[in-house]
Amino acid sequence: MDHYKSISELHRASNMPAPEHPMISMFTCDELKSCTLGWREFTTDFYMIAFKKIKAGHILYGRTKYDHENGSMLFSKPRQVIEMNNIELEEKGFILYVHEDFLGGHPLHSEIRKYGFFDYEANEALHLSEREEQIIWDLFSRIQSEYFNNTDEYSRDIILTHLDSMLKYSQRFYKRQFINRTQLSGTTVSRFNASLATYFEDGNFQEKGLPSVKLMADMLNTSPRYLSDLLKQETGKTAIELIHIFLVSEAKNMLLSTDKTVAETAYLLGFENPPYFSRLFKKETGFSPNEYKKRVEFSGQGGVA
């Protein structure tokens, strides 16, 4: 697999002219023409932001093939495996490469890691409305204007300011997509909780261990980051927080309905380390497992206020 440390190296490999700047590259793809992206798999040391409407060919990153016909944005981060083959576009698109070193010393160097969509799978691309497309194209044009301008002391900050705006708008548009997706396909949290319950009822907690966010994402055919962001939008809680809530709920039931010790309860729930189970239980309830059991038995009720 090829790895490109510099944008110039990638340009040479794809028979493209040298970039205007060694740390950033941007170009548009004319209607019905390939973006000269015909190689197999590769990785890079830079971020990629792309907008495209594909007529033929496919893009693969993560583990999912991208072949949507609607106008969509794709995001990839350094050292993420990407595969592109015979890309042909319905309409004009763009690709923007930004080397990770270009962000050094700028607030965006840290902030860009907060944008979860760089960890999404290809089938979780951002689908834009016409109005949203126009906003993204306007920001791309602003970056392009500065990119081809004579470089001075303000160039980098201006480019990164517009790039930051593009990422912020993308985050906003993704939230809109989360809401629309929920309306169309039902709440993800219901499917998430049902999958958790099935995993527990099948005895997998004890046999296979605690369910991870990745495991739950695989069960729901999505990526871990996208799942957490979608659940956060629906419930205000991340995937791992919801897993913890489920575990503590089942732990409460076991502590009150069986004679199992705290350690035995922990093992039945997939915890290899009972002290970790006790810490998690206290974090969620305010009581240790033994304190919780004594308080309920003392009050004669089914729960603790």
Coordinates of C-alpha atoms in Angstrom, one line a residue:
M1 CA 0.0 0.0 0.0
D2 CA 1.3 3.4 -0.9
H3 CA 1.8 6.1 1.7
Y4 CA 2.2 9.8 0.8
K5 CA 4.0 11.9 3.3
S6 CA 3.8 15.1 1.1
I7 CA 1.0 16.5 -1.1
S8 CA 3.6 17.0 -3.9
E9 CA 4.3 13.3 -3.8
L10 CA 0.6 12.4 -4.2
H11 CA 0.3 14.9 -7.1
R12 CA 3.2 13.3 -8.9
A13 CA 1.8 9.8 -8.4
S14 CA -1.5 10.9 -9.9
N15 CA 0.0 12.9 -12.8
M16 CA -1.2 16.2 -11.5
P17 CA 0.6 19.6 -11.6
A18 CA 2.6 20.5 -8.6
P19 CA 0.5 22.2 -5.9
E20 CA 0.6 25.9 -5.3
H21 CA 1.6 25.3 -1.7
P22 CA 3.5 22.3 -0.3
M23 CA 1.1 22.0 2.7
I24 CA -2.3 22.4 1.0
S25 CA -3.8 21.4 -2.3
M26 CA -7.3 22.1 -3.7
F27 CA -8.8 21.4 -7.1
T28 CA -12.2 20.9 -8.7
C29 CA -13.3 18.1 -10.9
D30 CA -15.1 19.1 -14.1
E31 CA -18.4 17.5 -15.1
L32 CA -18.1 13.9 -16.3
K33 CA -14.4 13.8 -15.9
S34 CA -12.3 11.7 -13.5
C35 CA -10.5 13.4 -10.7
T36 CA -7.4 11.4 -11.8
L37 CA -8.0 9.3 -8.7
G38 CA -7.5 5.8 -10.2
W39 CA -5.0 4.1 -7.9
R40 CA -5.9 1.4 -5.4
E41 CA -5.3 1.8 -1.7
F42 CA -3.2 4.5 -0.1
T43 CA -2.7 6.5 3.1
T44 CA -1.4 10.0 3.7
D45 CA -0.2 12.5 6.3
F46 CA -3.0 14.9 5.5
Y47 CA -6.7 15.6 6.0
M48 CA -9.0 15.3 3.0
I49 CA -12.3 17.1 2.5
A50 CA -14.2 16.3 -0.6
F51 CA -17.5 17.1 -2.2
K52 CA -18.7 14.9 -5.0
K53 CA -21.6 13.4 -6.9
I54 CA -20.4 10.1 -8.3
K55 CA -21.6 8.7 -11.6
A56 CA -19.3 5.7 -11.7
G57 CA -16.5 4.1 -9.7
H58 CA -16.2 3.9 -5.9
I59 CA -14.5 5.2 -2.9
L60 CA -13.7 3.0 0.0
Y61 CA -12.4 4.2 3.4
G62 CA -12.9 2.6 6.8
R63 CA -14.6 -0.6 5.8
T64 CA -17.5 0.8 3.8
K65 CA -18.0 1.6 0.1
Y66 CA -19.2 5.0 -0.9
D67 CA -21.4 5.0 -3.9
H68 CA -24.1 7.6 -3.2
E69 CA -25.6 9.6 -6.0
N70 CA -26.6 12.6 -3.9
G71 CA -24.2 15.5 -3.4
S72 CA -22.1 14.4 -0.4
M73 CA -19.1 15.5 1.6
L74 CA -16.4 13.0 2.7
F75 CA -13.8 13.5 5.4
S76 CA -10.7 11.5 6.1
K77 CA -7.8 12.0 8.5
P78 CA -4.1 11.3 8.3
R79 CA -3.2 7.6 7.9
Q80 CA -6.7 6.5 7.2
V81 CA -6.8 3.9 4.5
I82 CA -8.5 5.2 1.3
E83 CA -9.3 3.4 -1.9
M84 CA -10.4 5.2 -5.1
N85 CA -11.2 3.6 -8.4
N86 CA -12.3 5.1 -11.7
I87 CA -14.1 8.0 -10.2
E88 CA -16.5 9.7 -12.7
L89 CA -18.7 12.6 -11.5
E90 CA -22.2 13.7 -12.4
E91 CA -21.4 17.3 -11.6
K92 CA -18.5 19.5 -10.5
G93 CA -16.9 18.5 -7.2
F94 CA -13.8 19.4 -5.2
I95 CA -11.1 17.9 -3.2
L96 CA -9.1 19.7 -0.5
Y97 CA -6.0 18.3 1.0
V98 CA -4.5 19.9 4.1
H99 CA -1.2 18.5 5.6
E100 CA -1.3 18.0 9.3
D101 CA 1.8 20.1 9.7
F102 CA 0.0 23.1 8.1
L103 CA -2.1 23.3 11.3
G104 CA 0.9 23.3 13.7
G105 CA 0.8 26.2 16.2
H106 CA -2.8 27.1 15.2
P107 CA -5.9 26.4 17.4
L108 CA -7.3 24.3 14.6
H109 CA -4.5 21.7 15.2
S110 CA -6.3 20.6 18.4
E111 CA -9.9 21.6 17.4
I112 CA -9.9 19.5 14.2
R113 CA -9.7 16.4 16.4
K114 CA -13.0 17.2 18.0
Y115 CA -14.9 16.8 14.7
G116 CA -16.1 13.3 14.9
F117 CA -17.0 13.0 11.2
F118 CA -13.3 12.4 10.4
D119 CA -13.9 9.0 12.0
Y120 CA -17.1 8.2 10.3
E121 CA -17.5 5.5 7.7
A122 CA -18.1 6.2 4.0
N123 CA -21.8 5.3 4.2
E124 CA -22.1 8.1 6.9
A125 CA -21.1 10.8 4.4
L126 CA -22.8 14.2 4.8
H127 CA -25.6 14.8 2.4
L128 CA -26.2 18.4 1.6
S129 CA -29.3 20.4 0.6
E130 CA -29.0 22.9 -2.3
R131 CA -28.7 25.8 0.2
E132 CA -26.0 23.9 2.2
E133 CA -24.1 23.1 -1.0
Q134 CA -24.0 26.8 -1.8
I135 CA -22.5 27.6 1.7
I136 CA -19.8 25.0 1.3
W137 CA -18.9 26.1 -2.2
D138 CA -18.7 29.7 -1.1
L139 CA -16.2 28.8 1.6
F140 CA -14.3 26.6 -0.8
S141 CA -14.1 29.6 -3.2
R142 CA -12.8 31.9 -0.4
I143 CA -10.1 29.4 0.4
Q144 CA -9.3 29.0 -3.3
S145 CA -9.0 32.8 -3.7
E146 CA -6.5 33.0 -0.9
Y147 CA -4.7 29.9 -2.1
F148 CA -3.9 31.4 -5.5
N149 CA -3.2 34.8 -4.1
N150 CA 0.4 36.0 -3.4
T151 CA 1.4 34.6 -0.1
D152 CA 2.0 37.0 2.8
E153 CA 1.9 36.9 6.6
Y154 CA -1.9 36.7 6.7
S155 CA -2.4 33.9 4.1
R156 CA -2.3 30.9 6.4
D157 CA -4.6 32.4 9.1
I158 CA -7.1 33.4 6.5
I159 CA -7.1 30.0 4.9
L160 CA -7.5 28.2 8.2
T161 CA -10.2 30.6 9.3
H162 CA -12.3 29.6 6.2
L163 CA -11.4 26.0 6.7
D164 CA -12.6 26.2 10.3
S165 CA -15.9 27.7 9.1
M166 CA -16.3 24.9 6.7
L167 CA -15.8 22.3 9.4
K168 CA -18.2 24.2 11.8
Y169 CA -20.9 24.3 9.1
S170 CA -20.3 20.6 8.4
Q171 CA -20.9 19.9 12.0
R172 CA -24.2 21.9 11.9
F173 CA -25.3 20.1 8.8
Y174 CA -24.5 16.7 10.3
K175 CA -26.8 17.5 13.3
R176 CA -29.6 18.3 10.8
Q177 CA -28.9 14.9 9.1
F178 CA -29.0 13.2 12.5
I179 CA -32.5 14.7 13.2
N180 CA -33.8 13.8 9.7
R181 CA -32.4 10.3 10.0
T182 CA -34.2 9.8 13.3
Q183 CA -37.5 10.9 11.8
L184 CA -37.1 8.5 8.9
S185 CA -35.8 5.4 10.5
G186 CA -36.9 5.6 14.1
T187 CA -34.7 6.3 17.2
T188 CA -31.3 4.7 17.2
V189 CA -31.4 4.5 21.0
S190 CA -34.3 2.0 20.8
R191 CA -32.3 -0.3 18.5
F192 CA -29.2 0.3 20.6
N193 CA -31.0 -0.8 23.8
A194 CA -32.6 -3.7 22.1
S195 CA -29.2 -5.0 20.9
L196 CA -27.7 -4.6 24.3
A197 CA -30.6 -6.5 25.9
T198 CA -30.2 -9.3 23.3
Y199 CA -26.5 -9.5 23.9
F200 CA -27.2 -9.8 27.7
E201 CA -30.0 -12.3 27.4
D202 CA -27.9 -14.6 25.1
G203 CA -25.3 -14.9 27.9
N204 CA -22.7 -13.0 26.0
F205 CA -21.8 -10.7 28.9
Q206 CA -20.4 -13.6 30.9
E207 CA -19.0 -15.5 27.9
K208 CA -17.6 -12.7 25.8
G209 CA -17.2 -9.9 28.3
L210 CA -18.4 -6.3 28.5
P211 CA -20.0 -4.9 25.3
S212 CA -17.8 -2.2 23.7
V213 CA -18.9 0.8 21.7
K214 CA -17.2 -0.9 18.7
L215 CA -19.2 -4.1 19.2
M216 CA -22.4 -2.1 19.4
A217 CA -21.6 -0.1 16.3
D218 CA -20.9 -3.3 14.4
M219 CA -24.2 -4.7 15.5
L220 CA -26.0 -1.6 14.2
N221 CA -23.9 -1.4 11.0
T222 CA -22.3 2.0 11.8
S223 CA -19.0 3.4 13.0
P224 CA -18.3 3.9 16.7
R225 CA -17.9 7.7 16.5
Y226 CA -21.0 8.1 14.3
L227 CA -23.1 5.9 16.7
S228 CA -22.0 8.0 19.7
D229 CA -22.6 11.3 18.0
L230 CA -26.1 10.1 16.9
L231 CA -27.0 8.8 20.4
K232 CA -25.7 12.1 21.9
Q233 CA -28.1 14.0 19.6
E234 CA -31.0 11.8 20.5
T235 CA -30.4 11.3 24.3
G236 CA -27.7 13.7 25.4
K237 CA -25.6 10.7 26.3
T238 CA -22.8 8.9 24.4
A239 CA -22.8 5.2 23.6
I240 CA -20.4 4.3 26.5
E241 CA -22.6 6.2 28.9
L242 CA -25.7 4.3 27.8
I243 CA -23.8 1.0 28.1
H244 CA -22.9 2.0 31.7
I245 CA -26.6 2.8 32.5
F246 CA -27.7 -0.6 31.2
L247 CA -25.0 -2.4 33.2
V248 CA -25.9 -0.6 36.4
S249 CA -29.6 -1.3 35.8
E250 CA -29.0 -5.0 35.4
A251 CA -26.6 -4.9 38.4
K252 CA -29.4 -3.4 40.6
N253 CA -31.8 -6.1 39.6
M254 CA -29.2 -8.9 40.4
L255 CA -28.3 -7.4 43.7
L256 CA -31.9 -7.3 44.8
S257 CA -33.3 -10.4 43.3
T258 CA -30.5 -12.9 43.9
D259 CA -28.1 -14.0 46.7
K260 CA -25.1 -13.3 44.5
T261 CA -22.2 -11.5 46.1
V262 CA -20.9 -8.2 44.6
A263 CA -18.0 -10.1 43.0
E264 CA -20.3 -12.8 41.5
T265 CA -22.6 -10.1 40.2
A266 CA -19.6 -8.3 38.6
Y267 CA -18.5 -11.5 36.9
L268 CA -22.0 -12.3 35.6
L269 CA -22.0 -8.9 34.0
G270 CA -18.7 -9.4 32.2
F271 CA -16.4 -7.5 34.6
E272 CA -13.1 -9.2 35.1
N273 CA -12.2 -6.7 37.9
P274 CA -14.9 -6.5 40.6
P275 CA -13.4 -3.3 42.1
Y276 CA -13.9 -1.6 38.7
F277 CA -17.5 -2.7 38.8
S278 CA -17.9 -1.2 42.3
R279 CA -16.4 2.1 41.2
L280 CA -18.7 2.3 38.1
F281 CA -21.7 1.4 40.2
K282 CA -20.9 4.1 42.8
K283 CA -20.3 6.6 40.1
E284 CA -23.7 6.0 38.5
T285 CA -25.7 5.6 41.8
G286 CA -23.8 7.4 44.5
F287 CA -23.6 4.2 46.5
S288 CA -21.4 1.1 46.5
P289 CA -23.2 -2.1 45.6
N290 CA -23.3 -3.2 49.2
E291 CA -24.6 0.2 50.4
Y292 CA -27.3 0.2 47.7
K293 CA -28.5 -3.3 48.7
K294 CA -28.6 -2.4 52.4
R295 CA -30.5 0.9 51.8
V296 CA -33.1 -0.8 49.7
E297 CA -33.5 -3.7 52.1
F298 CA -33.8 -1.2 55.0
S299 CA -36.4 1.0 53.2
G300 CA -38.4 -2.0 52.0
Q301 CA -38.7 -0.4 48.5
G302 CA -37.7 -1.4 45.0
G303 CA -35.2 1.4 44.6
V304 CA -33.3 4.2 46.2
A305 CA -34.5 7.8 45.9

